[in-house]
Amino acid sequence: MGYMKKMFLLLFATLLLVACGGKQAKGQRSEGDTLHFKYAQNIVIIKQERAVVVKIKNPWKKDALLHRYVLPNDTSFSPSKVADGVPTTVIPKVKHRAIVCPSTHVALLEMLGAEQQLAGVCDLKYMISPRVQFLAKTKKIADCGESMNPDIEKMMETRADLVLVSPFENSGGYGKLDKTGIAIIECADYMETSPLGRAEWMRFYGLLFGCEQKADSLFALVEKNYMELSKTAKKQRERPTILTEKLTGSVWYVPGGHSTMAKMIADVGAIYPFADNEQSGSVALPLEKVLEKARTADIWLITYNAPQPLTYAQLQAENKGYAMIKAFTKRNVYGCNAAIKPLFDEAPFRPDGLLRELIHIAHPSALSSEWRYYAPLN
């Protein structure tokens, strides 16, 4: 795999980590008992007498649905068709065999103890989990190729009944995958507006994979940890400024001011230079614009994918402009090598772990933390 393809996948994973969008809709109680989400804005679950209806909101189109899922409580139930143009998929309540494209959701199944329901994965070579690598090596799960161009034949051979994918705006469908007969689960959780909003989607996946109670308990723990950590951070007097990422070619992709990363930086008790930006995804800027707003950043966080740890010397050789950033001159840059660190696998559904580490970086005296994701550059 070439360097540019690795960088593209890293950038894509970063976009998934920081992206967000949409407004929360209240469930219609007349339709059944609504399972209210406290933080997630793009999903509604309605528990009816004979079925559970899951509505995935379209993050890119206001007041529209992306997908509707119907989970019957018994095999005799046949839902009536709704002529509203929304893709509707009926998913029987059975023990599923799933092909999972986003590595984030593979990690979640491991957290929920449901990895035995994995039939296959995409982008295996970029998955850090030793357990998943072992299952693939022993042919317990299939390597279904790249998520952007999956091996449809391999997918069919797994006899999977579900495939989890990341939806995109104006994607025009999923090509040959649409014709396989495998139910497509559109994982729009990455479009949420807050770390806890995205993590709360585990309640849906728990329902889907038959471990609803375990998912609810795990989310309750994540929420408790996150809120307590944020409360500790906001008691600190110092408010350091945090800059993230670096140039990809001639463009610097910074998280928008309404992104999950921007929200997490605020919860760290820090200042984000682009907090006034109203976009929810990543914003493409030239170096000059970044320096204009973030030259005085106290802390600089960089995610990268490389065989060796990133160093200050490499940064300066890459672009002399980096030396103009305060965090660089003060040697306060932290790197996360996504080739060996499980940031993109774990943080979306365990944001409490990432928050703790970022608080340790921003407020070293407030609490201690191991370097699980980031580490100081040499």
Coordinates of C-alpha atoms in Angstrom, one line a residue:
M1 CA 0.0 0.0 0.0
G2 CA 1.5 3.3 -1.1
Y3 CA 2.2 6.3 1.2
M4 CA -0.5 8.4 -0.3
K5 CA -3.1 5.7 0.3
K6 CA -2.0 5.3 3.9
M7 CA -2.3 9.1 4.4
F8 CA -5.8 9.1 2.8
L9 CA -7.0 6.3 5.1
L10 CA -5.5 8.2 8.1
L11 CA -7.1 11.4 7.0
F12 CA -10.4 9.6 6.5
A13 CA -10.2 8.1 10.0
T14 CA -9.5 11.6 11.4
L15 CA -12.5 13.0 9.6
L16 CA -14.6 10.2 11.2
L17 CA -13.2 11.1 14.6
V18 CA -13.9 14.8 14.4
A19 CA -17.0 15.1 12.2
C20 CA -20.5 15.9 13.4
G21 CA -23.8 17.5 12.5
G22 CA -27.6 17.7 12.8
K23 CA -30.3 18.6 15.4
Q24 CA -32.1 16.4 17.8
A25 CA -35.6 15.3 17.1
K26 CA -38.1 14.2 19.7
G27 CA -39.7 10.8 19.3
Q28 CA -43.4 10.6 18.6
R29 CA -44.9 8.8 21.6
S30 CA -48.0 8.0 19.6
E31 CA -45.8 5.5 17.6
G32 CA -44.7 3.7 20.7
D33 CA -42.3 4.1 23.7
T34 CA -39.4 6.2 22.5
L35 CA -35.9 5.4 23.9
H36 CA -34.6 8.9 24.5
F37 CA -31.0 9.5 23.8
K38 CA -29.4 12.1 26.1
Y39 CA -26.6 13.2 23.7
A40 CA -27.0 11.5 20.3
Q41 CA -28.9 13.7 17.8
N42 CA -29.1 11.6 14.7
I43 CA -30.9 8.5 16.0
V44 CA -34.4 7.7 17.4
I45 CA -35.4 4.3 18.7
I46 CA -39.1 3.5 19.2
K47 CA -40.2 0.4 21.0
Q48 CA -43.6 -0.8 19.8
E49 CA -45.6 -3.8 20.9
R50 CA -44.5 -6.0 18.1
A51 CA -41.3 -4.4 16.8
V52 CA -38.5 -1.9 17.5
V53 CA -38.2 0.9 14.9
V54 CA -34.9 2.7 14.5
K55 CA -34.8 5.9 12.6
I56 CA -31.4 7.2 11.4
K57 CA -31.6 10.9 10.6
N58 CA -29.9 12.3 7.5
P59 CA -27.0 14.4 8.9
W60 CA -26.7 16.3 5.6
K61 CA -30.4 17.1 5.0
K62 CA -32.5 18.7 7.7
D63 CA -35.7 17.0 8.8
A64 CA -35.0 13.9 6.5
L65 CA -34.3 10.3 7.4
L66 CA -31.2 8.4 6.1
H67 CA -32.6 5.0 6.9
R68 CA -35.3 3.2 8.9
Y69 CA -34.7 -0.2 10.5
V70 CA -37.5 -2.5 11.8
L71 CA -36.6 -5.2 14.3
P72 CA -39.7 -7.5 14.7
N73 CA -40.2 -9.0 18.2
D74 CA -41.5 -12.3 16.6
T75 CA -41.2 -14.0 13.2
S76 CA -44.9 -13.6 12.4
F77 CA -44.7 -9.8 12.4
S78 CA -44.7 -8.3 8.9
P79 CA -44.4 -4.5 8.9
S80 CA -46.6 -2.5 6.6
K81 CA -44.7 -0.6 3.8
V82 CA -44.3 3.2 4.3
A83 CA -44.4 5.1 1.0
D84 CA -42.2 8.0 2.1
G85 CA -39.1 7.2 0.1
V86 CA -37.0 6.4 3.1
P87 CA -34.9 3.2 2.7
T88 CA -36.4 0.7 5.1
T89 CA -34.8 -2.6 6.2
V90 CA -36.4 -5.3 8.3
I91 CA -33.8 -7.1 10.5
P92 CA -34.9 -10.3 12.3
K93 CA -34.0 -10.6 15.9
V94 CA -31.4 -13.4 15.5
K95 CA -27.8 -13.9 16.3
H96 CA -26.2 -12.0 13.4
R97 CA -23.1 -12.7 11.4
A98 CA -21.7 -9.3 10.5
I99 CA -19.1 -7.9 8.1
V100 CA -17.8 -4.7 9.7
C101 CA -16.1 -2.0 7.6
P102 CA -15.3 0.7 10.1
S103 CA -12.6 -0.5 12.5
T104 CA -14.2 1.6 15.2
H105 CA -17.2 -0.8 15.3
V106 CA -15.0 -3.9 15.3
A107 CA -13.5 -2.5 18.5
L108 CA -16.9 -1.8 19.9
L109 CA -18.0 -5.4 19.3
E110 CA -14.9 -6.5 21.3
M111 CA -15.9 -4.1 24.1
L112 CA -19.4 -5.7 24.2
G113 CA -18.1 -9.2 24.0
A114 CA -19.8 -9.8 20.7
E115 CA -16.7 -10.3 18.5
Q116 CA -17.9 -13.9 17.9
Q117 CA -20.6 -12.4 15.6
L118 CA -17.9 -11.0 13.3
A119 CA -18.0 -12.8 9.9
G120 CA -15.5 -10.5 8.2
V121 CA -13.8 -7.1 8.2
C122 CA -12.4 -4.6 5.7
D123 CA -9.1 -2.8 5.9
L124 CA -7.7 -5.6 8.0
K125 CA -4.0 -4.5 7.6
Y126 CA -4.8 -1.3 9.5
M127 CA -6.6 -3.0 12.4
I128 CA -4.5 -3.0 15.5
S129 CA -6.5 -5.5 17.6
P130 CA -4.4 -8.7 18.3
R131 CA -7.7 -10.6 18.7
V132 CA -9.0 -9.5 15.3
Q133 CA -5.7 -10.3 13.6
F134 CA -5.7 -13.8 15.2
L135 CA -9.3 -14.5 14.1
A136 CA -8.3 -13.5 10.6
K137 CA -5.1 -15.5 10.6
T138 CA -7.0 -18.6 11.8
K139 CA -9.7 -18.1 9.1
K140 CA -12.4 -17.5 11.8
I141 CA -13.2 -14.2 10.1
A142 CA -12.7 -13.1 6.4
D143 CA -10.6 -10.4 5.1
C144 CA -13.0 -8.6 2.8
G145 CA -10.6 -6.2 1.2
E146 CA -10.6 -2.4 1.3
S147 CA -13.6 -0.6 2.7
M148 CA -13.6 1.7 -0.4
N149 CA -13.5 -1.3 -2.7
P150 CA -14.7 -4.4 -0.9
D151 CA -14.4 -7.9 -2.2
I152 CA -18.1 -8.8 -2.8
E153 CA -17.4 -12.5 -3.5
K154 CA -15.6 -12.8 -0.1
M155 CA -18.5 -11.0 1.5
M156 CA -21.0 -13.5 0.0
E157 CA -18.9 -16.5 1.1
T158 CA -19.1 -15.4 4.7
R159 CA -22.9 -15.9 4.7
A160 CA -23.2 -12.7 6.7
D161 CA -26.6 -11.1 7.1
L162 CA -25.4 -7.6 8.2
V163 CA -22.7 -5.3 6.9
L164 CA -21.8 -2.1 8.8
V165 CA -20.7 0.8 6.7
S166 CA -20.0 4.5 7.0
P167 CA -22.4 6.6 5.0
F168 CA -21.4 9.7 3.0
E169 CA -23.2 12.7 1.7
N170 CA -24.6 12.2 -1.8
S171 CA -22.9 8.8 -2.1
G172 CA -25.4 7.4 -4.5
G173 CA -25.7 4.1 -2.7
Y174 CA -23.2 1.3 -2.2
G175 CA -22.9 -0.2 -5.7
K176 CA -22.7 -4.0 -5.9
L177 CA -23.1 -4.2 -2.1
D178 CA -26.7 -3.1 -2.5
K179 CA -27.5 -6.2 -4.6
T180 CA -26.0 -8.8 -2.3
G181 CA -29.1 -9.2 -0.1
I182 CA -27.0 -8.4 3.0
A183 CA -28.7 -5.8 5.2
I184 CA -26.7 -2.6 5.2
I185 CA -26.4 -0.8 8.5
E186 CA -25.5 2.8 7.9
C187 CA -23.3 3.9 10.8
A188 CA -23.9 7.6 10.9
D189 CA -22.6 7.9 14.5
Y190 CA -19.5 9.7 13.3
M191 CA -21.7 12.7 12.3
E192 CA -22.6 13.4 15.9
T193 CA -21.9 16.8 17.6
S194 CA -20.2 15.6 20.7
P195 CA -18.0 12.8 22.0
L196 CA -20.8 11.4 24.3
G197 CA -23.3 11.8 21.4
R198 CA -21.3 9.4 19.2
A199 CA -20.5 7.0 22.1
E200 CA -24.2 6.8 22.9
W201 CA -24.8 5.0 19.6
M202 CA -23.5 1.9 21.3
R203 CA -27.0 1.5 22.7
F204 CA -28.2 0.9 19.1
Y205 CA -25.5 -1.5 18.3
G206 CA -26.1 -3.3 21.6
L207 CA -29.7 -3.7 20.6
L208 CA -28.7 -5.0 17.1
F209 CA -26.2 -7.6 18.4
G210 CA -28.3 -8.9 21.3
C211 CA -26.3 -7.2 24.1
E212 CA -28.5 -4.2 24.9
Q213 CA -28.0 -4.4 28.6
K214 CA -24.2 -4.6 28.4
A215 CA -24.2 -1.6 26.0
D216 CA -26.4 0.4 28.3
S217 CA -24.1 -0.4 31.3
L218 CA -21.0 0.5 29.3
F219 CA -22.3 3.8 28.1
A220 CA -23.4 4.7 31.7
L221 CA -19.8 4.1 32.8
V222 CA -18.4 6.1 29.9
E223 CA -20.8 9.0 30.7
K224 CA -20.0 9.0 34.4
N225 CA -16.2 8.9 33.8
Y226 CA -16.4 11.6 31.1
M227 CA -18.5 14.0 33.2
E228 CA -16.3 13.6 36.3
L229 CA -13.2 14.2 34.3
S230 CA -14.5 17.2 32.5
K231 CA -15.6 18.7 35.9
T232 CA -12.1 18.2 37.2
A233 CA -10.6 19.9 34.1
K234 CA -12.8 22.9 34.2
K235 CA -11.7 23.6 37.8
Q236 CA -8.2 24.3 36.6
R237 CA -7.2 28.0 36.4
E238 CA -5.0 27.6 33.3
R239 CA -6.6 27.6 29.9
P240 CA -4.0 26.4 27.4
T241 CA -4.6 26.8 23.6
I242 CA -4.6 23.5 21.7
L243 CA -3.8 23.1 18.0
T244 CA -4.4 19.8 16.2
E245 CA -3.1 17.9 13.1
K246 CA -0.6 19.2 10.5
L247 CA -0.3 19.7 6.8
T248 CA -1.4 17.0 4.4
G249 CA 0.3 18.2 1.2
S250 CA -0.4 21.9 1.0
V251 CA -3.6 21.7 3.1
W252 CA -4.1 21.7 6.9
Y253 CA -7.3 19.9 7.9
V254 CA -8.5 21.4 11.2
P255 CA -11.6 20.2 13.1
G256 CA -14.5 22.6 12.7
G257 CA -15.7 24.6 15.6
H258 CA -18.7 22.4 16.0
S259 CA -16.8 19.1 15.7
T260 CA -16.5 16.4 18.4
M261 CA -12.8 17.3 18.8
A262 CA -13.6 21.0 19.3
K263 CA -16.1 19.9 22.0
M264 CA -13.6 17.6 23.7
I265 CA -10.9 20.4 23.8
A266 CA -13.5 22.6 25.5
D267 CA -14.2 19.7 28.0
V268 CA -10.5 19.5 28.6
G269 CA -10.7 23.1 30.0
A270 CA -8.6 24.4 27.1
I271 CA -9.1 26.9 24.2
Y272 CA -9.5 25.8 20.6
P273 CA -8.2 28.4 18.1
F274 CA -11.0 27.6 15.6
A275 CA -13.9 27.5 18.0
D276 CA -15.7 30.3 16.2
N277 CA -15.9 28.3 13.0
E278 CA -19.4 27.0 12.5
Q279 CA -18.6 23.9 10.5
S280 CA -19.0 20.5 11.9
G281 CA -16.5 18.5 9.8
S282 CA -12.9 19.3 9.0
V283 CA -11.9 22.6 7.5
A284 CA -9.2 22.8 4.8
L285 CA -6.8 25.7 5.4
P286 CA -3.4 26.8 4.1
L287 CA -0.5 27.0 6.5
E288 CA -0.8 30.8 6.6
K289 CA -4.3 30.8 7.9
V290 CA -3.5 28.3 10.6
L291 CA -0.5 30.4 11.7
E292 CA -2.6 33.5 11.7
K293 CA -5.0 32.0 14.3
A294 CA -2.9 29.3 16.1
R295 CA 0.7 30.5 16.1
T296 CA 0.5 31.0 19.9
A297 CA -0.9 27.6 20.6
D298 CA 0.5 26.2 23.9
I299 CA 0.0 22.5 22.9
W300 CA 0.1 20.8 19.5
L301 CA -1.5 17.4 19.0
I302 CA -0.6 15.4 15.8
T303 CA -1.9 12.1 14.5
Y304 CA 0.2 10.4 11.8
N305 CA 0.9 7.0 10.3
A306 CA 4.5 6.0 10.0
P307 CA 6.9 3.1 10.7
Q308 CA 9.0 5.3 13.1
P309 CA 8.0 7.9 15.8
L310 CA 7.7 11.5 14.5
T311 CA 10.4 13.9 15.8
Y312 CA 10.9 17.6 15.9
A313 CA 13.7 17.3 13.3
Q314 CA 11.3 15.6 10.9
L315 CA 8.7 18.2 11.5
Q316 CA 11.1 21.1 10.8
A317 CA 12.4 19.3 7.7
E318 CA 8.8 18.8 6.5
N319 CA 8.0 22.5 6.7
K320 CA 10.0 25.3 8.3
G321 CA 6.8 27.2 9.1
Y322 CA 6.1 24.7 11.9
A323 CA 8.9 26.3 13.9
M324 CA 6.8 29.5 14.1
I325 CA 4.3 27.7 16.4
K326 CA 4.8 28.3 20.1
A327 CA 4.2 24.7 21.0
F328 CA 7.0 23.7 18.7
T329 CA 9.5 26.2 20.1
K330 CA 8.5 25.2 23.7
R331 CA 8.8 21.5 22.9
N332 CA 5.1 20.9 23.7
V333 CA 4.1 18.8 20.7
Y334 CA 2.5 15.3 21.2
G335 CA 2.1 12.7 18.5
C336 CA -0.1 9.7 18.1
N337 CA 1.1 7.1 15.6
A338 CA -2.1 5.6 14.3
A339 CA -0.1 2.7 12.8
I340 CA 0.4 1.3 16.4
K341 CA -1.9 3.3 18.6
P342 CA -5.6 2.4 18.9
L343 CA -6.9 6.0 18.9
F344 CA -9.3 5.6 16.0
D345 CA -10.5 2.2 17.2
E346 CA -11.2 3.0 20.8
A347 CA -11.8 6.7 21.3
P348 CA -15.1 7.1 19.5
F349 CA -16.9 4.7 21.9
R350 CA -14.5 5.3 24.9
P351 CA -14.0 9.1 24.8
D352 CA -13.5 9.1 28.5
G353 CA -10.1 7.4 28.0
L354 CA -9.0 10.0 25.5
L355 CA -10.3 12.9 27.6
R356 CA -8.3 11.7 30.6
E357 CA -5.1 11.7 28.5
L358 CA -5.8 15.1 27.1
I359 CA -6.4 16.5 30.5
H360 CA -3.1 15.1 31.6
I361 CA -1.5 16.9 28.7
A362 CA -3.3 20.2 29.3
H363 CA -3.2 20.1 33.1
P364 CA -0.3 17.8 34.2
S365 CA -0.9 18.5 37.9
A366 CA -4.6 17.7 37.8
L367 CA -4.3 14.0 37.3
S368 CA -2.0 11.3 36.0
S369 CA -2.5 9.2 32.8
E370 CA -0.5 6.6 30.8
W371 CA 0.5 7.5 27.3
R372 CA -2.0 5.2 25.5
Y373 CA -2.6 7.3 22.5
Y374 CA -0.3 10.4 22.4
A375 CA 3.3 10.8 23.6
P376 CA 5.7 13.7 23.7
L377 CA 7.8 14.1 20.5
N378 CA 11.6 13.5 20.7

